[in-house]
Coordinates of C-alpha atoms in Angstrom, one line a residue:
Chain A
M1 CA -50.9 -63.3 -27.4
F2 CA -50.0 -62.3 -23.9
D3 CA -50.2 -65.8 -22.9
S4 CA -47.5 -66.3 -25.2
L5 CA -45.6 -63.5 -24.1
L6 CA -45.2 -64.5 -20.4
P7 CA -43.3 -67.6 -20.6
A8 CA -40.7 -66.3 -22.8
V9 CA -40.1 -63.7 -20.9
S10 CA -39.7 -65.3 -17.8
Q11 CA -37.5 -67.5 -20.3
L12 CA -35.6 -64.7 -21.3
I13 CA -34.7 -63.5 -17.5
T14 CA -33.8 -67.6 -16.7
D15 CA -31.6 -67.2 -19.5
W16 CA -29.9 -64.1 -18.8
Y17 CA -30.4 -64.7 -14.8
P18 CA -26.2 -64.6 -14.7
L19 CA -25.6 -61.1 -16.3
F20 CA -29.2 -59.2 -14.4
N21 CA -27.6 -60.8 -11.1
S22 CA -23.5 -60.4 -11.2
L23 CA -24.7 -56.9 -12.3
R24 CA -26.7 -56.1 -9.3
I25 CA -24.0 -57.5 -7.0
A26 CA -21.6 -55.6 -8.5
A27 CA -22.9 -52.5 -8.2
I28 CA -24.5 -52.9 -4.5
S29 CA -20.7 -53.9 -3.7
T30 CA -19.2 -51.4 -5.4
V31 CA -21.4 -48.6 -4.2
T32 CA -20.7 -50.0 -0.6
V33 CA -17.0 -50.0 -0.7
F34 CA -17.3 -46.7 -2.9
F35 CA -18.0 -44.8 1.0
L36 CA -16.4 -47.9 3.5
G37 CA -13.3 -47.2 1.0
I38 CA -13.4 -44.2 1.2
L39 CA -14.2 -43.6 4.7
A40 CA -11.2 -45.7 5.7
A41 CA -8.9 -44.3 3.7
Y42 CA -9.5 -40.8 4.6
Y43 CA -9.3 -41.4 8.5
I44 CA -6.0 -43.4 8.1
A45 CA -4.4 -41.2 6.4
R46 CA -4.5 -39.3 9.7
L47 CA -3.4 -41.6 12.1
P48 CA -0.3 -42.4 13.7
R49 CA 2.1 -43.9 11.6
L50 CA 2.4 -47.5 13.7
L51 CA -1.7 -47.8 13.9
K52 CA -1.7 -47.0 10.5
G53 CA 0.8 -49.9 9.2
V54 CA -1.4 -52.5 10.9
L55 CA -4.4 -51.0 9.8
D56 CA -3.6 -51.1 6.3
V57 CA -2.0 -54.7 6.7
V58 CA -5.2 -56.1 7.5
L59 CA -7.3 -54.2 5.2
T60 CA -5.3 -54.8 2.4
L61 CA -5.2 -58.7 3.2
P62 CA -8.6 -59.5 1.2
M63 CA -6.7 -58.5 -2.1
V64 CA -3.4 -60.9 -1.3
L65 CA -5.5 -64.0 0.6
P66 CA -6.7 -66.5 -2.0
P67 CA -10.4 -65.8 -2.4
T68 CA -11.4 -69.3 -1.1
V69 CA -9.5 -68.5 2.2
V70 CA -11.5 -64.8 2.3
G71 CA -14.9 -67.2 1.3
F72 CA -13.8 -69.6 4.2
F73 CA -13.4 -66.8 6.9
L74 CA -17.1 -65.3 5.6
L75 CA -18.6 -69.0 6.1
M76 CA -16.9 -68.8 9.8
L77 CA -18.8 -65.6 10.8
L78 CA -21.9 -65.7 8.4
G79 CA -22.8 -69.5 8.2
N80 CA -26.0 -70.3 9.1
R81 CA -24.8 -72.0 12.8
R82 CA -21.6 -69.0 13.5
P83 CA -22.0 -66.7 15.5
L84 CA -23.2 -63.5 13.3
G85 CA -25.1 -66.0 11.2
A86 CA -26.9 -68.0 13.6
W87 CA -28.1 -64.3 15.1
L88 CA -28.9 -63.0 12.2
L89 CA -31.0 -65.7 11.5
E90 CA -32.8 -66.3 14.9
T91 CA -33.3 -62.4 15.6
F92 CA -34.6 -61.3 11.7
G93 CA -35.2 -64.5 10.1
I94 CA -32.7 -63.2 7.5
Q95 CA -30.2 -65.9 6.3
V96 CA -27.2 -64.4 4.4
V97 CA -25.6 -67.5 3.0
M98 CA -26.4 -69.5 -0.3
T99 CA -28.6 -65.9 -1.0
W100 CA -28.2 -63.9 -4.5
Y101 CA -27.0 -61.3 -1.8
S102 CA -24.4 -63.2 -0.2
A103 CA -22.1 -62.6 -3.2
I104 CA -22.5 -59.3 -2.3
F105 CA -20.4 -59.8 0.8
A106 CA -17.8 -62.1 -1.3
S107 CA -17.6 -59.1 -3.6
A108 CA -17.5 -56.2 -1.1
V109 CA -14.6 -58.1 1.0
V110 CA -12.3 -58.7 -2.1
A111 CA -12.9 -55.0 -3.7
F112 CA -12.7 -53.3 -0.5
P113 CA -8.9 -53.2 -0.9
L114 CA -8.5 -52.1 -4.0
M115 CA -11.1 -48.8 -3.5
Y116 CA -8.6 -48.4 -0.2
R117 CA -5.5 -48.3 -1.9
T118 CA -6.3 -45.8 -4.5
A119 CA -8.6 -43.6 -2.4
R120 CA -5.5 -43.5 -0.4
G121 CA -3.1 -43.1 -2.7
A122 CA -5.2 -40.6 -3.7
F123 CA -5.7 -38.7 -0.7
E124 CA -1.9 -38.9 0.3
S125 CA -1.1 -37.3 -3.3
V126 CA -3.7 -33.9 -2.4
D127 CA -1.3 -31.4 -1.5
P128 CA -2.2 -30.7 2.0
T129 CA -1.2 -26.7 1.9
L130 CA -5.2 -26.7 -0.3
R131 CA -6.5 -28.5 3.0
Y132 CA -4.5 -25.7 5.1
S133 CA -5.5 -22.4 2.9
G134 CA -9.2 -24.0 3.5
Q135 CA -8.6 -23.8 7.3
T136 CA -7.1 -20.6 7.9
L137 CA -10.0 -18.8 5.4
G138 CA -12.5 -20.4 7.7
L139 CA -14.0 -23.3 5.8
S140 CA -15.9 -26.2 7.8
N141 CA -13.7 -29.0 7.4
T142 CA -16.7 -31.3 5.8
Y143 CA -16.6 -28.4 3.1
I144 CA -13.1 -28.9 2.9
F145 CA -13.5 -32.8 2.3
W146 CA -16.2 -32.4 -0.1
R147 CA -15.7 -29.6 -2.1
I148 CA -11.7 -29.3 -2.4
T149 CA -9.8 -32.5 -1.6
M150 CA -12.7 -34.8 -3.3
P151 CA -12.6 -33.1 -6.7
A152 CA -8.6 -32.9 -6.2
C153 CA -8.6 -36.5 -6.1
R154 CA -11.4 -37.2 -8.5
Q155 CA -9.4 -39.3 -10.8
G156 CA -8.3 -41.7 -8.7
I157 CA -10.9 -42.2 -6.9
L158 CA -12.8 -42.8 -10.0
A159 CA -9.9 -45.7 -10.7
G160 CA -10.3 -46.9 -7.5
T161 CA -14.5 -47.2 -7.7
V162 CA -13.8 -48.9 -11.6
L163 CA -11.3 -51.4 -10.4
A164 CA -13.6 -52.8 -7.2
F165 CA -16.5 -52.4 -9.8
A166 CA -14.6 -55.1 -11.9
R167 CA -13.1 -56.9 -9.2
G168 CA -16.5 -57.5 -7.7
L169 CA -18.0 -58.7 -11.1
G170 CA -15.2 -61.4 -11.9
E171 CA -15.3 -62.5 -8.0
F172 CA -15.8 -66.0 -8.2
G173 CA -14.2 -67.8 -5.3
A174 CA -15.4 -66.6 -2.6
T175 CA -18.6 -66.3 -4.3
S176 CA -18.8 -69.6 -4.8
M177 CA -18.4 -70.9 -1.2
I178 CA -21.0 -68.4 0.5
A179 CA -23.4 -68.3 -2.3
G180 CA -23.0 -71.8 -4.4
Y181 CA -24.2 -72.4 -7.3
I182 CA -27.7 -72.4 -7.7
P183 CA -29.1 -71.6 -11.0
G184 CA -31.6 -69.2 -11.2
R185 CA -30.9 -68.2 -7.8
T186 CA -27.1 -67.4 -7.1
N187 CA -25.2 -68.0 -10.2
T188 CA -23.4 -65.2 -11.5
I189 CA -21.5 -64.9 -14.8
S190 CA -18.0 -66.3 -13.4
T191 CA -19.6 -69.4 -11.0
T192 CA -22.2 -70.3 -14.7
V193 CA -19.0 -69.9 -16.4
Y194 CA -17.2 -72.6 -14.6
N195 CA -20.3 -74.7 -14.0
L196 CA -20.8 -74.6 -17.8
W197 CA -17.5 -75.7 -18.8
Q198 CA -17.4 -78.1 -16.3
T199 CA -20.7 -80.3 -18.0
G200 CA -19.3 -79.8 -21.0
Q201 CA -21.1 -77.1 -22.8
D202 CA -18.4 -75.2 -24.1
E203 CA -20.4 -73.4 -26.6
L204 CA -23.1 -71.7 -23.7
A205 CA -19.6 -70.6 -21.4
M206 CA -18.2 -68.6 -24.2
K207 CA -21.5 -67.2 -24.8
W208 CA -21.2 -65.4 -21.4
V209 CA -17.6 -65.2 -21.7
L210 CA -18.2 -62.8 -24.5
V211 CA -20.6 -61.1 -22.2
N212 CA -17.8 -60.8 -19.5
L213 CA -15.6 -59.4 -21.9
A214 CA -17.9 -56.8 -23.3
I215 CA -19.1 -55.6 -20.3
S216 CA -15.5 -55.4 -18.8
A217 CA -14.6 -53.7 -22.3
V218 CA -17.7 -51.1 -21.8
V219 CA -16.6 -50.0 -18.1
L220 CA -12.8 -48.9 -19.1
L221 CA -14.0 -47.4 -22.2
A222 CA -16.6 -45.1 -19.8
V223 CA -13.1 -44.3 -17.7
N224 CA -11.4 -43.4 -20.5
M225 CA -14.3 -41.0 -21.6
L226 CA -14.7 -40.0 -18.1
E227 CA -11.1 -39.0 -17.5
R228 CA -10.7 -36.8 -20.5
R229 CA -13.6 -34.2 -19.6
D230 CA -11.2 -32.9 -17.1
F231 CA -11.2 -29.3 -15.1
L232 CA -10.4 -26.9 -18.3
P233 CA -13.0 -26.7 -20.9
T234 CA -10.2 -25.9 -23.4
T235 CA -6.1 -25.7 -23.6
R236 CA -4.4 -27.1 -20.2
V237 CA -1.6 -24.9 -19.0
K238 CA 0.7 -26.5 -16.9
R239 CA 2.1 -25.1 -13.6
P240 CA 5.1 -24.3 -13.2
K241 CA 6.8 -26.8 -10.9
R242 CA 7.8 -25.5 -7.6
S243 CA 9.8 -26.7 -5.2
E244 CA 8.1 -26.8 -1.9
E245 CA 9.8 -26.4 1.4
V246 CA 10.1 -28.8 4.1
A247 CA 10.4 -26.4 7.2
Chain B
M1 CA -2.6 -5.0 17.4
S2 CA -0.1 -7.5 18.7
L3 CA 1.4 -11.3 18.4
E4 CA 3.6 -12.7 20.9
L5 CA 4.0 -15.9 20.7
K6 CA 6.9 -18.8 22.5
I7 CA 6.8 -22.4 20.8
R8 CA 8.5 -25.0 21.3
K9 CA 8.1 -28.2 19.3
D10 CA 10.2 -31.2 18.4
F11 CA 10.1 -32.7 15.0
G12 CA 12.6 -36.0 16.0
G13 CA 15.8 -34.2 15.3
F14 CA 15.2 -30.6 14.3
V15 CA 13.2 -28.6 17.4
L16 CA 11.6 -25.2 16.6
D17 CA 11.9 -23.3 19.7
L18 CA 11.8 -19.3 19.3
E19 CA 10.0 -16.3 21.3
L20 CA 8.9 -13.6 19.1
S21 CA 6.9 -10.2 19.2
A22 CA 5.8 -8.1 16.9
G23 CA 3.3 -4.8 16.8
Q24 CA 1.8 -3.0 13.6
E25 CA 4.9 -3.5 11.7
T26 CA 6.3 -6.3 9.4
L27 CA 8.4 -8.3 10.8
A28 CA 10.8 -10.3 8.3
L29 CA 11.8 -13.7 9.2
L30 CA 14.9 -14.0 7.5
G31 CA 16.7 -17.6 7.4
G32 CA 18.4 -20.1 5.1
S33 CA 15.7 -23.2 3.6
G34 CA 15.1 -25.5 6.7
C35 CA 15.5 -23.2 9.6
G36 CA 12.0 -23.0 11.0
K37 CA 10.4 -20.1 10.0
S38 CA 7.3 -21.7 7.5
M39 CA 6.9 -23.8 10.1
T40 CA 6.4 -20.7 12.3
L41 CA 3.7 -19.7 10.1
R42 CA 2.1 -22.7 10.9
C43 CA 2.3 -22.9 14.0
I44 CA 0.3 -19.3 13.9
A45 CA -2.0 -20.5 11.9
G46 CA -3.3 -23.4 13.5
V47 CA -2.4 -25.9 10.9
V48 CA 0.3 -26.8 12.7
T49 CA 0.2 -27.8 16.5
P50 CA 2.7 -26.8 18.9
D51 CA 4.3 -29.2 22.0
E52 CA 4.2 -26.1 24.7
G53 CA 3.8 -22.2 24.5
Y54 CA 1.5 -20.0 24.0
I55 CA 0.3 -17.5 20.6
I56 CA -1.9 -14.7 21.7
L57 CA -3.0 -12.6 18.5
N58 CA -4.3 -9.4 19.5
G59 CA -4.9 -10.0 22.9
R60 CA -6.7 -13.4 22.3
T61 CA -5.3 -16.4 22.7
L62 CA -4.7 -18.7 20.0
F63 CA -2.5 -21.3 21.8
D64 CA -1.8 -21.8 25.3
S65 CA -0.6 -25.6 26.1
K66 CA -0.2 -24.8 30.0
K67 CA -4.0 -23.4 29.4
R68 CA -5.3 -26.4 27.1
I69 CA -6.1 -23.7 24.7
N70 CA -6.3 -24.4 21.1
L71 CA -8.7 -22.8 18.5
P72 CA -8.8 -24.3 15.3
P73 CA -7.4 -22.6 12.0
Q74 CA -10.6 -21.6 11.4
K75 CA -10.9 -19.9 14.3
R76 CA -8.2 -17.7 14.5
L77 CA -8.3 -15.0 11.8
V78 CA -4.9 -15.2 10.5
G79 CA -4.2 -15.0 6.9
L80 CA -1.3 -17.2 5.5
L81 CA -0.4 -16.7 1.6
F82 CA 1.2 -20.1 0.8
Q83 CA 4.5 -20.0 -1.3
N84 CA 2.8 -22.2 -4.0
Y85 CA -0.8 -19.7 -2.9
A86 CA -2.7 -23.1 -2.2
L87 CA -5.3 -21.8 -4.6
F88 CA -8.6 -24.4 -5.8
P89 CA -7.5 -26.2 -8.4
N90 CA -11.6 -27.1 -9.4
M91 CA -12.6 -23.8 -8.4
T92 CA -12.8 -20.6 -10.9
V93 CA -10.8 -16.9 -9.4
E94 CA -14.5 -15.7 -8.7
Q95 CA -15.5 -19.0 -6.4
N96 CA -11.8 -18.9 -5.2
I97 CA -12.2 -15.7 -3.6
T98 CA -15.9 -16.0 -2.9
A99 CA -14.6 -19.3 -0.7
G100 CA -12.6 -16.5 1.4
I101 CA -15.6 -14.8 2.8
R102 CA -16.5 -15.5 6.5
G103 CA -19.7 -14.9 8.1
K104 CA -23.1 -15.4 6.5
F105 CA -24.5 -12.9 3.4
S106 CA -26.6 -13.6 0.6
R107 CA -25.5 -14.7 -2.5
D108 CA -25.8 -10.9 -3.4
E109 CA -24.1 -9.4 -0.8
K110 CA -21.3 -12.1 -1.7
R111 CA -20.9 -11.9 -5.0
R112 CA -20.9 -7.9 -4.7
Q113 CA -17.8 -8.1 -2.1
C114 CA -16.1 -10.2 -4.9
R115 CA -16.7 -8.1 -7.1
E116 CA -15.8 -5.1 -5.3
I117 CA -12.2 -7.0 -4.1
M118 CA -11.5 -8.3 -8.3
E119 CA -11.3 -4.6 -9.1
K120 CA -9.2 -3.8 -7.0
F121 CA -6.9 -6.7 -8.2
Y122 CA -7.5 -6.0 -11.3
L123 CA -8.8 -10.2 -11.8
T124 CA -12.4 -8.7 -13.1
P125 CA -11.3 -10.3 -16.5
L126 CA -10.2 -13.7 -15.1
A127 CA -13.2 -14.4 -13.1
A128 CA -14.3 -17.2 -14.9
H129 CA -10.8 -18.5 -15.4
R130 CA -8.8 -21.5 -13.3
P131 CA -6.0 -21.4 -11.5
A132 CA -4.0 -23.5 -13.9
Q133 CA -4.5 -20.9 -16.7
L134 CA -3.2 -17.7 -14.5
S135 CA 0.1 -17.1 -14.4
G136 CA 2.2 -16.6 -11.4
G137 CA 1.4 -13.8 -11.2
Q138 CA -2.1 -14.0 -11.0
Q139 CA -2.9 -16.4 -9.2
Q140 CA -0.6 -14.6 -6.2
R141 CA -2.5 -12.0 -6.5
V142 CA -5.8 -14.4 -6.3
A143 CA -4.3 -15.9 -2.9
L144 CA -3.9 -12.3 -1.5
A145 CA -7.3 -11.4 -2.8
R146 CA -8.8 -14.6 -1.2
I147 CA -7.0 -13.9 2.5
L148 CA -7.8 -10.0 2.5
I149 CA -12.1 -10.8 2.0
S150 CA -11.3 -13.0 4.7
Q151 CA -10.7 -9.9 7.0
P152 CA -7.9 -11.8 8.7
E153 CA -6.0 -9.7 11.9
I154 CA -2.4 -10.7 10.6
L155 CA -0.6 -11.8 7.2
L156 CA 1.7 -14.2 7.5
L157 CA 3.6 -14.4 4.0
D158 CA 5.4 -17.3 2.9
E159 CA 8.1 -16.6 0.5
P160 CA 5.6 -14.7 -1.6
F161 CA 8.3 -14.7 -4.7
S162 CA 9.9 -17.6 -4.4
A163 CA 7.6 -19.3 -7.4
L164 CA 8.3 -15.9 -9.5
D165 CA 11.0 -15.1 -12.0
S166 CA 12.8 -11.8 -11.4
Y167 CA 10.9 -10.3 -13.9
L168 CA 7.2 -10.8 -12.4
R169 CA 9.3 -10.0 -8.8
W170 CA 9.9 -7.1 -8.7
E171 CA 5.9 -5.9 -10.1
L172 CA 4.5 -7.9 -7.3
E173 CA 6.7 -6.8 -4.5
Q174 CA 5.0 -3.2 -5.5
E175 CA 1.9 -4.5 -5.3
L176 CA 2.8 -6.9 -2.3
M177 CA 3.9 -3.4 -0.3
R178 CA 1.0 -1.5 -1.4
V179 CA -1.3 -4.1 0.6
L180 CA 1.2 -4.3 3.4
Q181 CA 0.5 -0.6 4.0
D182 CA -3.0 -0.7 3.6
F183 CA -3.5 -3.4 6.1
P184 CA -3.8 -2.3 9.8
G185 CA -2.4 -5.4 11.4
T186 CA 0.7 -7.3 11.6
S187 CA 2.2 -9.1 9.2
I188 CA 4.9 -11.7 8.9
L189 CA 7.0 -12.7 6.3
V190 CA 9.2 -15.5 6.0
S191 CA 12.0 -14.8 3.1
H192 CA 16.0 -16.2 2.5
N193 CA 16.3 -12.6 -0.1
R194 CA 17.9 -10.0 2.1
D195 CA 17.1 -7.7 -0.4
E196 CA 13.4 -8.5 0.1
V197 CA 13.0 -8.5 3.3
Y198 CA 15.3 -4.5 3.4
R199 CA 12.9 -3.2 1.1
I200 CA 9.7 -4.4 2.6
S201 CA 10.0 -4.9 6.0
D202 CA 10.7 -2.9 9.0
R203 CA 12.0 -5.3 12.1
V204 CA 14.0 -8.4 10.9
A205 CA 14.5 -11.3 13.1
V206 CA 17.2 -13.8 11.6
I207 CA 16.2 -17.4 12.0
L208 CA 19.1 -20.3 12.5
D209 CA 18.2 -23.7 13.3
G210 CA 15.1 -23.3 14.6
R211 CA 15.8 -20.2 17.1
V212 CA 16.0 -16.6 16.9
D213 CA 19.6 -15.8 16.1
C214 CA 18.7 -11.9 16.9
C215 CA 16.2 -9.6 15.9
A216 CA 16.4 -5.9 15.4
P217 CA 15.4 -3.0 12.7
K218 CA 16.2 -3.4 9.8
Q219 CA 18.7 -0.3 8.7
E220 CA 20.4 -1.4 12.2
L221 CA 20.3 -5.0 11.8
F222 CA 21.8 -4.6 7.9
S223 CA 24.1 -1.8 9.1
T224 CA 25.8 -3.4 11.9
P225 CA 24.6 -6.9 12.4
P226 CA 25.1 -8.1 15.3
T227 CA 25.8 -12.1 15.0
Y228 CA 27.7 -14.5 13.2
Q229 CA 24.5 -15.6 11.0
S230 CA 22.9 -12.0 11.3
A231 CA 26.3 -10.8 8.7
L232 CA 26.3 -13.9 6.8
L233 CA 22.5 -13.6 5.8
T234 CA 23.1 -9.7 5.2
G235 CA 25.9 -10.3 2.8
C236 CA 29.2 -10.1 5.0
K237 CA 31.7 -12.8 3.3
N238 CA 34.7 -12.8 5.5
F239 CA 35.2 -14.0 9.4
S240 CA 37.9 -14.1 11.4
R241 CA 38.3 -15.6 14.7
V242 CA 39.3 -13.1 17.5
R243 CA 41.2 -12.9 20.4
R244 CA 39.6 -9.2 22.0
L245 CA 43.2 -7.1 23.4
D246 CA 41.0 -3.9 24.6
E247 CA 38.1 -1.6 24.0
R248 CA 39.2 -1.2 20.5
H249 CA 41.8 -3.9 19.9
V250 CA 41.3 -7.6 18.5
E251 CA 43.6 -9.8 16.9
A252 CA 42.8 -11.5 14.4
L253 CA 43.5 -15.1 14.5
D254 CA 42.5 -16.5 11.1
W255 CA 43.3 -12.9 9.0
G256 CA 46.8 -13.1 11.2
A257 CA 46.7 -9.5 12.3
T258 CA 45.9 -7.0 14.8
L259 CA 43.1 -4.8 14.3
T260 CA 41.7 -1.5 15.3
C261 CA 38.1 -1.7 15.9
S262 CA 35.5 1.7 15.9
L263 CA 32.9 -0.1 17.3
P264 CA 33.5 -0.6 21.1
L265 CA 34.8 -4.7 21.8
D266 CA 32.5 -6.1 24.8
E267 CA 34.1 -9.4 26.4
T268 CA 31.8 -11.6 24.3
V269 CA 32.8 -10.9 20.6
C270 CA 34.3 -13.8 18.9
Y271 CA 34.2 -13.1 15.5
I272 CA 35.4 -10.2 13.3
G273 CA 33.4 -9.3 10.2
L274 CA 34.4 -7.5 6.6
R275 CA 32.0 -7.2 3.8
P276 CA 33.0 -7.6 0.5
H277 CA 33.3 -3.7 -0.4
F278 CA 34.8 -2.4 2.5
A279 CA 38.8 -2.9 2.2
H280 CA 41.0 0.0 0.5
L281 CA 44.2 -1.0 -1.4
T282 CA 47.4 0.8 -0.1
D283 CA 50.7 1.6 -0.6
G284 CA 52.1 2.0 2.5
P285 CA 51.9 0.3 5.9
G286 CA 50.1 1.6 9.4
E287 CA 47.3 1.3 11.5
N288 CA 44.9 -2.0 9.8
V289 CA 46.8 -2.5 7.0
V290 CA 47.2 -6.2 6.5
P291 CA 49.9 -7.5 3.3
C292 CA 47.9 -10.0 1.0
R293 CA 49.3 -12.2 -1.7
V294 CA 46.9 -12.4 -4.5
L295 CA 45.2 -15.4 -5.2
Q296 CA 42.3 -14.8 -8.2
V297 CA 41.5 -12.4 -9.8
I298 CA 37.9 -12.6 -10.9
D299 CA 36.5 -9.8 -14.0
N300 CA 33.2 -9.7 -12.5
L301 CA 30.0 -8.1 -14.8
T302 CA 30.2 -4.5 -12.4
D303 CA 33.3 -4.7 -10.7
I304 CA 36.6 -7.3 -10.4
I305 CA 36.5 -10.3 -7.3
V306 CA 39.8 -10.5 -5.9
I307 CA 40.9 -13.5 -3.4
L308 CA 43.9 -13.1 -1.1
A309 CA 45.8 -15.0 1.1
T310 CA 46.3 -13.1 4.3
P311 CA 49.6 -13.6 6.8
G312 CA 47.1 -16.2 9.1
G313 CA 47.0 -18.2 5.0
D314 CA 45.5 -19.1 2.2
S315 CA 42.4 -21.9 3.1
G316 CA 38.6 -21.4 4.8
H317 CA 38.5 -18.1 6.8
S318 CA 41.8 -16.9 6.3
Q319 CA 41.2 -15.7 2.8
L320 CA 39.7 -12.8 2.0
Y321 CA 37.2 -12.0 -0.9
L322 CA 36.8 -8.6 -1.6
R323 CA 35.1 -6.6 -4.5
F324 CA 36.9 -3.3 -5.9
K325 CA 36.1 -1.0 -8.8
R326 CA 37.4 -1.9 -11.7
A327 CA 39.9 1.5 -12.2
D328 CA 40.7 1.4 -8.5
W329 CA 41.7 -2.5 -9.2
Q330 CA 43.9 -1.0 -12.1
P331 CA 46.8 0.2 -11.0
Y332 CA 47.6 -3.7 -9.1
A333 CA 46.5 -5.5 -12.1
D334 CA 50.1 -7.2 -12.1
A335 CA 50.6 -7.0 -8.4
Q336 CA 51.9 -10.4 -6.5
T337 CA 50.9 -8.8 -3.6
V338 CA 48.9 -6.3 -2.3
S339 CA 48.6 -4.1 0.6
L340 CA 45.1 -3.8 2.4
R341 CA 43.6 -1.0 4.7
L342 CA 40.5 -1.7 7.0
D343 CA 38.8 0.9 7.7
P344 CA 38.0 0.8 11.4
S345 CA 34.2 1.6 11.5
S346 CA 33.9 -1.4 8.8
L347 CA 35.0 -3.8 10.9
L348 CA 32.2 -5.7 12.6
P349 CA 32.3 -7.5 15.9
L350 CA 30.4 -10.2 16.0
H351 CA 29.0 -12.9 18.8
A352 CA 28.1 -16.3 18.3
G353 CA 24.7 -16.3 18.4
A354 CA 22.1 -19.3 18.3
I355 CA 25.4 -21.2 16.9
P356 CA 28.2 -22.4 19.1
L357 CA 31.7 -21.0 18.3
E358 CA 32.7 -24.1 16.5
G359 CA 30.5 -24.1 14.0
A360 CA 32.8 -21.5 12.4
E361 CA 34.1 -23.8 9.6

């Protein structure tokens, strides 16, 4: 009984490997990008205009570059014979290309600008007088960040996280370059769909397309439900608009 | 209890450059929007850093560019009431107020302090409300309570009533005056409303274009404003450029008349001002009588507004904007011309102040 179950389970894991792999890649890269994006947004929003402009361009580039170009850059950096990749391989024995976690780099780099930009927009839309009043009341900057600023731009940050997750889940170009397509080892939903289609297995490809659609729908639904749980338990009273004096 | 400050900050195009001192009193900064009064408060609070100068509160140096001292806002013990009150939207009234408590207290002690001040500001029934559920007046009370619980050494009030309708304004003004009377330190009120300033403050500094135009006790400033700008802000509507003849006489260039003035005229006088209520209609010629042509008569709710052309012309500063009691104007209702007697004691000799002479038009 048990003997016959084991192959069935391992078969199941092999069959659903792309789903499992895609989800863990997207999840890990989203968590990474969540913190990095917020950190970058928070500090860059405070920089002088010129530096802000330059960093903004550099950090947003992966969003507008073709994923293959991102993949090329990553390979140039992390490939086994490239400086960083060779060092990692020699010192720690870690190979960072052609493994399942290679795709995390690809997803994170491509998803980062989405998190960074939405978070920055959210931070900049927070009324600065909230921070000022917190400071004059003696609250520490850390307290102000976590208890006042973050809650105030919760929606923007949530939106950025979801976008980053969706983008990470759907990453194809850079992923296929840095992680390749090794069935049961590095294949994700998107690379699987491509390969199945290329080898003429349209019906199987359709199965994965549907799986992907289902995940995306669930994610978006979750966001909508989260957004409705607002600060106010019952009614929302609109505050009257106030013109804020410049000087 | 005192505040001494001299600061300068260049905002690129706009320069804030002023010197102020205040004792245990309420000092009002009166000026139009964009003149730098709110920015001054932000510099004192430490959320904006001046380029140079010093700020000394009760003997403590908060900022000194020469000594390289710049205390963070957290350590300045300054209570700043923002125009929009800046309540934390994600916290309840009670949490907002508790956030203002400085120092380490037990949870029970914090709750006790918070309850006490909520009681004082009639906020107890609203303890669990979020700021968005409160009216403008209630928001202001929460903001004030939150500031007072932090035990500041100075109160800075930035246009405290601008976000309220006129009915609420009055009620809150009374409440704020009570708070200011109980407050042991210096208070600074920023406002563009002269009535409010007159009622609340002890001394008034007129701010113009980032500089102090003049500073005087309120009665003095409102009865005999020393400068063009302070006269304008205290409700004077008629101005004429003048040529000084002697200690008591000027030629009002824009009005085309030679006038006697009971306030002494020094060398630097460059305008003469006349408040809208201070002209009398007369029948014959005499001292300070100016013949005028009626340009427009406007029936106002409580009085009659009359716009007149002086011998100096019928445009710009040559026009006079005056208000008469209905009964006083009645006999002249159909007149094309009238004779005005300008009481020598009602003419205000004015200096240029912070603006140059050519800014007259």
